[in-house]
Coordinates of N, CA and C in Angstrom, one line a residue:
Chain A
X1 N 122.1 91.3 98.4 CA 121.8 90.4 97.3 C 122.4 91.0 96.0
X2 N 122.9 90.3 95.3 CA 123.6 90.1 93.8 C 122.2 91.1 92.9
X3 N 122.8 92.0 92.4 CA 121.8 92.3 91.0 C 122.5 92.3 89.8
X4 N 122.7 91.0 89.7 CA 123.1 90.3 88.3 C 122.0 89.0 87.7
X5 N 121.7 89.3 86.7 CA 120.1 88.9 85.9 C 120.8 88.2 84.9
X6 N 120.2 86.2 85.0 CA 120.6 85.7 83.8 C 119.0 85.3 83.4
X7 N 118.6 85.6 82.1 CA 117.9 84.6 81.2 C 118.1 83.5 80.2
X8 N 117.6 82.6 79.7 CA 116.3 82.2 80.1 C 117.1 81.2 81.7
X9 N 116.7 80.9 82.6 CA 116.5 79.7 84.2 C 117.1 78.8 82.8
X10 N 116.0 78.1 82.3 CA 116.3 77.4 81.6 C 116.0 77.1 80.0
X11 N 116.7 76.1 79.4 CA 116.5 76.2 78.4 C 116.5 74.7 77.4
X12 N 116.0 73.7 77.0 CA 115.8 73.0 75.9 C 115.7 73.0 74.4
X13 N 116.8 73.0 74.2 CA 116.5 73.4 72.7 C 117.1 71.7 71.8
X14 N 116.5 72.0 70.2 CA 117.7 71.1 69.6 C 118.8 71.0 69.3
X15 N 119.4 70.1 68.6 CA 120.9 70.5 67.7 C 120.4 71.1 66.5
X16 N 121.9 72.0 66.5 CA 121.8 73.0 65.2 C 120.9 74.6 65.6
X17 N 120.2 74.4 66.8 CA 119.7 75.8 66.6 C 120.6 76.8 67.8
X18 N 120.3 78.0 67.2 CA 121.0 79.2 67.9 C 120.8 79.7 68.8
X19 N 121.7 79.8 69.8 CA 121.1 80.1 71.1 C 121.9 81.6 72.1
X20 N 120.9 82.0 72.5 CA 121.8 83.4 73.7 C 121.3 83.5 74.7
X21 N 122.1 83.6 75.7 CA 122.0 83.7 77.5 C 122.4 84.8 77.5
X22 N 121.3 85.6 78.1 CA 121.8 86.8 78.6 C 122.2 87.2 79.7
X23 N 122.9 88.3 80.0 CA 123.4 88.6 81.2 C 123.6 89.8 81.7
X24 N 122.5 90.7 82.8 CA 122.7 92.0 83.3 C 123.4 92.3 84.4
X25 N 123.6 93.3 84.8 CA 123.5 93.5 85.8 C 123.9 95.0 86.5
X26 N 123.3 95.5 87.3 CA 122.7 97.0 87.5 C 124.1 97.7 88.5
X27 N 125.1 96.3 88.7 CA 125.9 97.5 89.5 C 127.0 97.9 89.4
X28 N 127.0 98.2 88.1 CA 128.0 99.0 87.6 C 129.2 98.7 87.1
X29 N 129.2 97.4 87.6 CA 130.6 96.8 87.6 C 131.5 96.6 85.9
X30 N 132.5 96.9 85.5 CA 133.8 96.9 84.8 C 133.7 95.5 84.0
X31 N 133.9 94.9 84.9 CA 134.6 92.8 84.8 C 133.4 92.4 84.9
X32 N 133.2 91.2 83.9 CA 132.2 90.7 83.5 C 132.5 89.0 83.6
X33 N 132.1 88.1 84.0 CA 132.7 86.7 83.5 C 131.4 85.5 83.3
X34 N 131.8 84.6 82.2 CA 130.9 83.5 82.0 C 131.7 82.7 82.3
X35 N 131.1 81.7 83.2 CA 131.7 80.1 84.0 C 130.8 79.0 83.2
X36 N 131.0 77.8 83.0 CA 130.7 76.7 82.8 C 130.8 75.7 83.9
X37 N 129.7 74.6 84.1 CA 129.6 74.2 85.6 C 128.9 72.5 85.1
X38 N 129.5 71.9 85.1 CA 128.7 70.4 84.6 C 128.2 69.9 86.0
X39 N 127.8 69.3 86.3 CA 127.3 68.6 87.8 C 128.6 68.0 88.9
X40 N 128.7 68.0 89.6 CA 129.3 67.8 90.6 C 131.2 68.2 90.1
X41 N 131.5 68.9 89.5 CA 132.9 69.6 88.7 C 132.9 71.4 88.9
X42 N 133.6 71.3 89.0 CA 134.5 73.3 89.4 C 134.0 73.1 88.3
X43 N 134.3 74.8 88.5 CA 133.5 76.1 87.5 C 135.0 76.6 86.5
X44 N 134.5 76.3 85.5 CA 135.9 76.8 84.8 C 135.5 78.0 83.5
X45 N 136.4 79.0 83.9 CA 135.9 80.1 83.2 C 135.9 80.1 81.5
X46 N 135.1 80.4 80.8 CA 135.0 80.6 79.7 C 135.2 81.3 78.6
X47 N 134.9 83.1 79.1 CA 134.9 84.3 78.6 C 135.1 85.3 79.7
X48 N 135.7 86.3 79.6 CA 135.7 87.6 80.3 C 135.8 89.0 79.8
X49 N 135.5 90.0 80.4 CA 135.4 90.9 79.9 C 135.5 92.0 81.0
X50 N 136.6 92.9 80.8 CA 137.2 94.2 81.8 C 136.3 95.2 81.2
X51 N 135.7 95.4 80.0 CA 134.9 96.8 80.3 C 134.5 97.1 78.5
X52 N 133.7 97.7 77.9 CA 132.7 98.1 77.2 C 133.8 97.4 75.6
X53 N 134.1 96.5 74.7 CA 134.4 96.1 73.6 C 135.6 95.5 74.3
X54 N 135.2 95.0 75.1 CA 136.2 94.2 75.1 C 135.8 92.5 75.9
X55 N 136.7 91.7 75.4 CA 136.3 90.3 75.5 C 137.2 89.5 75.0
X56 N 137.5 88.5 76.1 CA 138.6 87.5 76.1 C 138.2 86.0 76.7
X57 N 139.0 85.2 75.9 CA 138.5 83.3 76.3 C 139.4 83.1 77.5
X58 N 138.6 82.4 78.0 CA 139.1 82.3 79.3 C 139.7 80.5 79.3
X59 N 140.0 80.3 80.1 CA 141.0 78.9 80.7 C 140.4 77.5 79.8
X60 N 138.9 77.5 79.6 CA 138.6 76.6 79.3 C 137.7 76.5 78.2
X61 N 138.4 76.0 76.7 CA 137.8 75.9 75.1 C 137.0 76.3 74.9
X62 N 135.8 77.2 74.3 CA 134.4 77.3 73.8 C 134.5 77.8 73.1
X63 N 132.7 77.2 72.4 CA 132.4 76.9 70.9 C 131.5 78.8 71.0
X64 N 131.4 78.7 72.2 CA 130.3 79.9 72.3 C 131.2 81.2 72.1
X65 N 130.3 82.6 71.9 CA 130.9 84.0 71.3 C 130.6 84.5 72.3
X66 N 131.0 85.7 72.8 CA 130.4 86.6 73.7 C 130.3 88.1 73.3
X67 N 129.8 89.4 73.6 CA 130.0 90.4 73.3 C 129.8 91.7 74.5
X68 N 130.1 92.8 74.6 CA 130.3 93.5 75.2 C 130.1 94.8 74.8
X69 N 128.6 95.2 74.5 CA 128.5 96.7 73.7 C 127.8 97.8 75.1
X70 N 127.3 96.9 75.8 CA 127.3 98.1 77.5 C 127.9 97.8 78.5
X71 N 128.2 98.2 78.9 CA 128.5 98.0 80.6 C 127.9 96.8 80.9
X72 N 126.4 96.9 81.2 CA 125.8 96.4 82.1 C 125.5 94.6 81.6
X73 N 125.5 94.7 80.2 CA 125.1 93.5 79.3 C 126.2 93.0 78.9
X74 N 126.1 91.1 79.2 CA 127.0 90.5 78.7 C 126.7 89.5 78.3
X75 N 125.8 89.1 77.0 CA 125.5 87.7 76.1 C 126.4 86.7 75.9
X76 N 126.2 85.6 75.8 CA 126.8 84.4 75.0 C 125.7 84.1 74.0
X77 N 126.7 83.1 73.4 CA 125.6 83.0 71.7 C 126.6 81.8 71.5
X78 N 125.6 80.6 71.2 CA 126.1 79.8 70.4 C 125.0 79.4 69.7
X79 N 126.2 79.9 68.2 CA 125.8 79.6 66.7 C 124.9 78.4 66.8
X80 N 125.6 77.5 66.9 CA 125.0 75.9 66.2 C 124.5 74.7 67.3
X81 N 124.1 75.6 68.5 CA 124.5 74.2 69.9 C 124.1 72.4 69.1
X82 N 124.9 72.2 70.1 CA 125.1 70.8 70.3 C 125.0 69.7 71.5
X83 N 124.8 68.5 71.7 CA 124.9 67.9 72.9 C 125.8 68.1 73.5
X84 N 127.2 68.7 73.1 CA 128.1 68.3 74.3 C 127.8 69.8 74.6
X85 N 127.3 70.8 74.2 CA 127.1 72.0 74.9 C 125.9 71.8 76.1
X86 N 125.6 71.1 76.1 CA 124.8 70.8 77.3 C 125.4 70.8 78.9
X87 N 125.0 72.2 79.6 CA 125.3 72.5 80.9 C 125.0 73.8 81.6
X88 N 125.4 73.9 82.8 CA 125.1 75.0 83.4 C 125.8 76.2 83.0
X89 N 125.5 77.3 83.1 CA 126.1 78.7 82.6 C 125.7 79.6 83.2
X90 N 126.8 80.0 84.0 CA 127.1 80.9 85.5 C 127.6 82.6 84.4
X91 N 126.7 83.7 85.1 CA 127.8 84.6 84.8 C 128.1 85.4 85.8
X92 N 129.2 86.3 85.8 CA 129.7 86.9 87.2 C 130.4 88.7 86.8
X93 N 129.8 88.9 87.7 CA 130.8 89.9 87.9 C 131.7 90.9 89.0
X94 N 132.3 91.8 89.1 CA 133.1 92.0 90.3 C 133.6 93.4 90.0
X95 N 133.4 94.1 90.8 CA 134.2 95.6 91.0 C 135.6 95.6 90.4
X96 N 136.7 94.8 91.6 CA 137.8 94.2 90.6 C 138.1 93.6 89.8
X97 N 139.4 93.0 89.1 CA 139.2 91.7 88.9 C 138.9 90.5 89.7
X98 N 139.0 89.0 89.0 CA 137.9 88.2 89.6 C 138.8 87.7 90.7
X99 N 140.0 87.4 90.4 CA 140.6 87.1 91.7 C 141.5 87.8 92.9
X100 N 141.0 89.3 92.6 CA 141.1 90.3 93.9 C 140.2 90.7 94.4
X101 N 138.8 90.7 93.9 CA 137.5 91.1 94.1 C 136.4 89.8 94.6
X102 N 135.5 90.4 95.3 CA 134.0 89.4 95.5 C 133.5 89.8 94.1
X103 N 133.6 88.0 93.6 CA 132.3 87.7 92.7 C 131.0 87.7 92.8
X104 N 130.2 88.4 92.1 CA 128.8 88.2 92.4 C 128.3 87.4 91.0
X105 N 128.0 86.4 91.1 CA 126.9 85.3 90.4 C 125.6 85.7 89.5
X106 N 125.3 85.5 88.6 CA 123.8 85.6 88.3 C 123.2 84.2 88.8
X107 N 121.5 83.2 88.8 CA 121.4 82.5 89.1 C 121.6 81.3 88.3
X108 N 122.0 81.7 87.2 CA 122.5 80.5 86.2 C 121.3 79.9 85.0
X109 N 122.0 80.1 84.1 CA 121.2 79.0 82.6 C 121.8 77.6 82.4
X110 N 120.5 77.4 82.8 CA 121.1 75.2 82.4 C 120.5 74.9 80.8
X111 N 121.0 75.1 80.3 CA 121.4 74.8 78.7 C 120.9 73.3 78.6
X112 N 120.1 72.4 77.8 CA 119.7 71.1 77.4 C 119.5 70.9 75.9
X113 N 120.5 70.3 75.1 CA 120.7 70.0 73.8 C 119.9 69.0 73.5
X114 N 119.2 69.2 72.5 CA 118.4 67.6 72.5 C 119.1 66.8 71.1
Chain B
X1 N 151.3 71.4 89.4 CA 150.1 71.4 89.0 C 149.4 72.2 89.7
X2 N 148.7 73.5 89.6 CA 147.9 74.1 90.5 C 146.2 73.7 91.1
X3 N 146.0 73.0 91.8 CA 144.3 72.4 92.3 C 144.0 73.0 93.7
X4 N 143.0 72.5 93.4 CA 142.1 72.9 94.6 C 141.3 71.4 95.2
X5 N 141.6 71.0 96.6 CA 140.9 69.4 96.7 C 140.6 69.1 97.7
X6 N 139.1 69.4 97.9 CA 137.8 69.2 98.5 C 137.1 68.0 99.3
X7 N 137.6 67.4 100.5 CA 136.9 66.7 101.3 C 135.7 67.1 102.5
X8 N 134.7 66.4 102.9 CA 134.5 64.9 102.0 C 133.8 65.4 101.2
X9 N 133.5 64.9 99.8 CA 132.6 65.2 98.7 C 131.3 65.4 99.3
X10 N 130.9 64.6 100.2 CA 129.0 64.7 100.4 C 129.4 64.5 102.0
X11 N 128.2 64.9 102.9 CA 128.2 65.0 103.9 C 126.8 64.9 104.8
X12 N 126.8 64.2 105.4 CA 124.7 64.1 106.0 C 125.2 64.8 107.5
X13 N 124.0 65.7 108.1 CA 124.3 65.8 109.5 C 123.0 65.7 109.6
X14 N 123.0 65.7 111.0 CA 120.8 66.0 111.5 C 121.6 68.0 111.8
X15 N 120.1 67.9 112.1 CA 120.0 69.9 112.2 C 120.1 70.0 113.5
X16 N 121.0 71.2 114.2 CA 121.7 71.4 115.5 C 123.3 70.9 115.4
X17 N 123.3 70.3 114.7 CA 124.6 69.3 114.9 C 126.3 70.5 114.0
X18 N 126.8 70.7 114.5 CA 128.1 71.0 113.7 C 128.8 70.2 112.9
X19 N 129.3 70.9 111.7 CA 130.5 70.3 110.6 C 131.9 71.0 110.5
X20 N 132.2 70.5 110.2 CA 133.9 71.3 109.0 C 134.1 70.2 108.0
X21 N 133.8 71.6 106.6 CA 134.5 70.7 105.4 C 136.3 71.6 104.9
X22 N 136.5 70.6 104.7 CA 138.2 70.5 104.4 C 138.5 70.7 102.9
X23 N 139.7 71.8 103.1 CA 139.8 72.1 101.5 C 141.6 72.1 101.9
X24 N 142.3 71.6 100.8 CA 143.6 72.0 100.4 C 144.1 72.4 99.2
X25 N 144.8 73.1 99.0 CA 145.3 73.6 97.8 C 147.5 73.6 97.5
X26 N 147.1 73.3 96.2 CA 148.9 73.6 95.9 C 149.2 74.7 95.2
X27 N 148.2 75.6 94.8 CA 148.1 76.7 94.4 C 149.2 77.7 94.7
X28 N 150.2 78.0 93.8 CA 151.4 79.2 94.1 C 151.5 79.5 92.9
X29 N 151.7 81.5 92.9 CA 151.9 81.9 94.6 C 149.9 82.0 94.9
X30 N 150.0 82.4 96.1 CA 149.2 82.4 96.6 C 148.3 83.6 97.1
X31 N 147.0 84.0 96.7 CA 146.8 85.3 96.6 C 145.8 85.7 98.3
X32 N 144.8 84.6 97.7 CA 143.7 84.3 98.7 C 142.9 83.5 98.4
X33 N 142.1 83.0 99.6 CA 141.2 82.0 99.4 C 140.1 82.3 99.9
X34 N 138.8 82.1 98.8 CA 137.2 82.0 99.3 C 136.3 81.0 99.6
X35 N 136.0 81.0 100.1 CA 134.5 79.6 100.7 C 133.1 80.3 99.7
X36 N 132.3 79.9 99.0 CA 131.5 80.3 98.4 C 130.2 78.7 98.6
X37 N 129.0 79.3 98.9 CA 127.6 78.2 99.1 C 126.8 78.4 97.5
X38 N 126.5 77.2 97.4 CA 125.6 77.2 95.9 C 124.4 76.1 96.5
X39 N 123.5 77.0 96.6 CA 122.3 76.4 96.6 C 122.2 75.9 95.1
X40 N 121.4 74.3 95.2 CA 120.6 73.6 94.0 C 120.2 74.6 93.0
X41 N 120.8 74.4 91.7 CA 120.0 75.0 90.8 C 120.0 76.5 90.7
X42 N 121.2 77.0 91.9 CA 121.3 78.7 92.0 C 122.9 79.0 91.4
X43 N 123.4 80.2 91.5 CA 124.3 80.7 91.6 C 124.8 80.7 92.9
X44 N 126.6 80.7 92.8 CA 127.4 80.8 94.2 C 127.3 82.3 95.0
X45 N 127.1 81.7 96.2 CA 127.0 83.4 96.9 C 128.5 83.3 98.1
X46 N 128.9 84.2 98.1 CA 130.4 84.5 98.7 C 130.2 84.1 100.0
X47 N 131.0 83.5 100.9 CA 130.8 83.7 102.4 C 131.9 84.1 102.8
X48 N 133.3 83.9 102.6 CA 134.3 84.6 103.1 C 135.2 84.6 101.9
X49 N 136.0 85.5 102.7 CA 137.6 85.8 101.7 C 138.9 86.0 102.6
X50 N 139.5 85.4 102.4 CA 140.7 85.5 103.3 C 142.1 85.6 102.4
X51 N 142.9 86.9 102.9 CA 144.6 86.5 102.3 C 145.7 85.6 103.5
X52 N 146.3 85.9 102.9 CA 147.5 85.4 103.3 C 148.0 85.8 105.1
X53 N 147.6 86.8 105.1 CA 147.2 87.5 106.4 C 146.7 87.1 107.3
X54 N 145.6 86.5 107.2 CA 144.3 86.0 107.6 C 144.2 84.7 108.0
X55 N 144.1 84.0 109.4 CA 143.8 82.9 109.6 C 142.6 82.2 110.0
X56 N 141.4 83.5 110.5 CA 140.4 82.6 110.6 C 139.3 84.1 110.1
X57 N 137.8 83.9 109.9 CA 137.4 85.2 109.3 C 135.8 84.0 109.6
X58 N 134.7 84.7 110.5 CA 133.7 84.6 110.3 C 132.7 85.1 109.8
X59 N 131.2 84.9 109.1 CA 130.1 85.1 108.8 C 128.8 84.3 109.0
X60 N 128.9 84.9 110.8 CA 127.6 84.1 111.1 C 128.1 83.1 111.7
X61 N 127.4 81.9 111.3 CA 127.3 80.6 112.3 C 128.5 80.1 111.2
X62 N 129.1 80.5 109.8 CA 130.1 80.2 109.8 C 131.4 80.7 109.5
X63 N 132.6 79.6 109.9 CA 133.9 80.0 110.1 C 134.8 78.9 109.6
X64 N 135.7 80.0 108.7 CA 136.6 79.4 108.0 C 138.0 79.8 108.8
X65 N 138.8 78.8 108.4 CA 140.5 79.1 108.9 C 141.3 78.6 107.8
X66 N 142.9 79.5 107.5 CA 143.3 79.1 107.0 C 144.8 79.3 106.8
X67 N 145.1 78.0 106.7 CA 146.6 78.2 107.4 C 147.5 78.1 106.3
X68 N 148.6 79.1 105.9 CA 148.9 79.5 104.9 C 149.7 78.4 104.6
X69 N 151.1 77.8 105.6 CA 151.9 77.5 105.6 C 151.5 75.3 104.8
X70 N 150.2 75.1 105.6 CA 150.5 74.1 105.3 C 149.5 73.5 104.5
X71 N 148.7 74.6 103.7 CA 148.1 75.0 102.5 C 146.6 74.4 102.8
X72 N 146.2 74.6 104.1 CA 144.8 74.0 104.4 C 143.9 75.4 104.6
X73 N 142.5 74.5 104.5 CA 141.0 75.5 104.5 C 140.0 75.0 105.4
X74 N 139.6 75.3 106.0 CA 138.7 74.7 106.7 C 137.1 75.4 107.1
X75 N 136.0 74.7 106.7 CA 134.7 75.8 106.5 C 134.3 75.0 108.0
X76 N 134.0 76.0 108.9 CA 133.1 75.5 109.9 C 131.7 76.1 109.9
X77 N 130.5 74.7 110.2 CA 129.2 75.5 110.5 C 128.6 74.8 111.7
X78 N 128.2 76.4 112.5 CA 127.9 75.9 113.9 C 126.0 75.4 114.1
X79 N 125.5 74.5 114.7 CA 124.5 74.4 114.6 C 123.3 74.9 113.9
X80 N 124.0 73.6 112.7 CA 123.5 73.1 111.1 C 121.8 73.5 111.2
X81 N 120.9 74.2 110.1 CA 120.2 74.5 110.0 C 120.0 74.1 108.9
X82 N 118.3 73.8 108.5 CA 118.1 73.0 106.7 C 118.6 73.7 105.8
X83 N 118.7 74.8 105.7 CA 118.5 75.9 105.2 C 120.5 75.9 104.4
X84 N 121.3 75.4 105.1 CA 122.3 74.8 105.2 C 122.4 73.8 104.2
X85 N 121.8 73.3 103.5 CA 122.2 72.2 102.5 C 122.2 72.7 101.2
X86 N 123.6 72.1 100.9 CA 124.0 73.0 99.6 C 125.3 72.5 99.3
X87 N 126.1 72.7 98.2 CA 127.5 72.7 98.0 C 128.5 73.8 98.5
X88 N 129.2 73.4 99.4 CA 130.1 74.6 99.6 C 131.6 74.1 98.3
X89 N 132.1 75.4 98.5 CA 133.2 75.8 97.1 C 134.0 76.6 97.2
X90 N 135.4 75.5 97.8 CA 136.3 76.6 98.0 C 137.4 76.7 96.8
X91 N 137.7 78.2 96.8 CA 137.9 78.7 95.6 C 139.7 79.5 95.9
X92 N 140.8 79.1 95.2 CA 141.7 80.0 96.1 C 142.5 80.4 93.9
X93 N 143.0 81.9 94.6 CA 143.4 83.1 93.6 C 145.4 82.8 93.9
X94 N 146.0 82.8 92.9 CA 146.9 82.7 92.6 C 148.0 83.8 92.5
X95 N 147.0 85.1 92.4 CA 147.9 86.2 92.4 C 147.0 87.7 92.6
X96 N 147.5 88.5 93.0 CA 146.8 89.6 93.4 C 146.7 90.3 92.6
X97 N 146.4 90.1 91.0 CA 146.3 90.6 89.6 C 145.1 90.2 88.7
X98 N 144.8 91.5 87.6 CA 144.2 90.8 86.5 C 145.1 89.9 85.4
X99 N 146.3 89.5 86.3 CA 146.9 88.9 85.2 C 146.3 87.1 85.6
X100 N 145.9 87.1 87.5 CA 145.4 86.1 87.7 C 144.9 85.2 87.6
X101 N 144.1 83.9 88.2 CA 143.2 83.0 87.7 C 142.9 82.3 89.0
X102 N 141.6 82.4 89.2 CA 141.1 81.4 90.0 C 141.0 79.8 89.8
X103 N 141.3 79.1 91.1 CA 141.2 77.4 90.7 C 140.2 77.0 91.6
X104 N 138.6 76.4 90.8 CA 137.8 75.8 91.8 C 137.7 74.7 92.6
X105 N 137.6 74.3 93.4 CA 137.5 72.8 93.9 C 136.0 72.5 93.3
X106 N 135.4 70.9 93.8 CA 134.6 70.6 92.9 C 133.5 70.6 94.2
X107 N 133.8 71.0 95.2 CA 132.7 71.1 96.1 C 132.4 70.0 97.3
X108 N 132.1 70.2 98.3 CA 131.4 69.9 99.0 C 129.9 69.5 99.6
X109 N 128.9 68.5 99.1 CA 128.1 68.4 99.0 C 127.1 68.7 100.6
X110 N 126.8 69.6 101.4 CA 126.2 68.6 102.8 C 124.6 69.2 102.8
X111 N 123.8 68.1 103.2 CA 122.8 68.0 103.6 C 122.4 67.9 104.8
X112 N 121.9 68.6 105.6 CA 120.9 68.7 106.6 C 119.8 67.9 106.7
X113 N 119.7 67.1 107.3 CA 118.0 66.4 107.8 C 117.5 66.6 109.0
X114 N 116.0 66.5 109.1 CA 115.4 67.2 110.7 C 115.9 66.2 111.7

């Protein structure tokens, strides 16, 4: 089993307020990644991260920030959410990179904008 | 265009009964391809990984094949258990680098009933 930790499961909030999903995980791993997941649509990556200050946007547009000050922790933060931020939010990580390596999953934050 | 495309979208069996869901890709070059299960409401857990090498690779009651040449995937599950309902998600890597990118399909829906 995966020991990668997202908080909050879930979350409702309004528009305009500020929001962060966290993301652990205890095994050590380098590569870090946040997916975006709407209902029945692929997972298209958002942010990544190879190892301690570093952090890169991934394939598909976001309004959200990410940061990388340990190893083990890897946040997202959006400043101002909004309805169209409304969705699931996967994060991952992998010994290698993500497409030479097994991803391991946290179990995901479903984000609801009101 | 690089995809990943996932038949059938949804799928009913009764429990005992066998499946195979069908994946193809035009994805080049070609690195490797994963089958990954996402239970409701969870994160994806890995079930296989296969390169180029590789034509068939089990885990359990399931078994994937994959035939490089004429860019097919195929998830087999042998006497379907509830426990079995979930989205499968095959996932295929482009290159054997962090220069890479994975491309998701949008999944495979199947449900098990007693």
């Amino acid at each position: 089993e995966a020991d990668i930790y997202q908080t909050p499961r879930y979350l409702v909030i309004g528009t305009g307020k500020k929001i962060t999903l966290e993301c652990s995980q205890t095994m050590g791993h380098d590569k870090m990644y946040w997916y975006q997941q709407d209902p029945g649509m692929e997972l298209h990556l958002i942010h990544y991260s190879y190892g301690v200050n570093s952090t890169e946007k991934g394939d598909l547009s976001s309004e959200s920030t990410v940061s990388r000050i340990r190893t083990e922790h890897f946040p997202l933060t959006l400043e101002s959410a909004r309805p169209s931020h409304t969705s699931q939010y996967l994060c991952a990580s992998s010994m290698q990179g993500q497409n030479t390596g097994e991803l391991f999953f946290g179990e995901g934050s479903r984000l609801t904008v009101l | 265009k690089n995809q990943v495309e996932q038949s059938p979208q949804s799928l009913i069996i009764l429990e005992g009964k066998n499946c195979t869901l069908q994946c193809n890709y035009t994805v080049s070059p070609f690195s490797n391809l994963r089958w990954y299960k996402q239970d409701t409401g969870r994160g994806p857990v890995s079930l296989t990984i296969m390169t180029f090498s590789e034509n068939t690779k089990s885990n359990g009651r399931y078994t994937a094949t994959l035939d490089a040449d004429t860019k097919q995937s195929s998830l087999h599950i042998t006497a379907s258990q509830l426990s079995d309902s979930a989205s499968y998600i095959c996932v295929v890597s482009d290159r054997g680098s962090t220069l890479g990118r994975l491309y998701f399909g949008r999944g495979t829906q199947l449900t098990v009933w007693p």
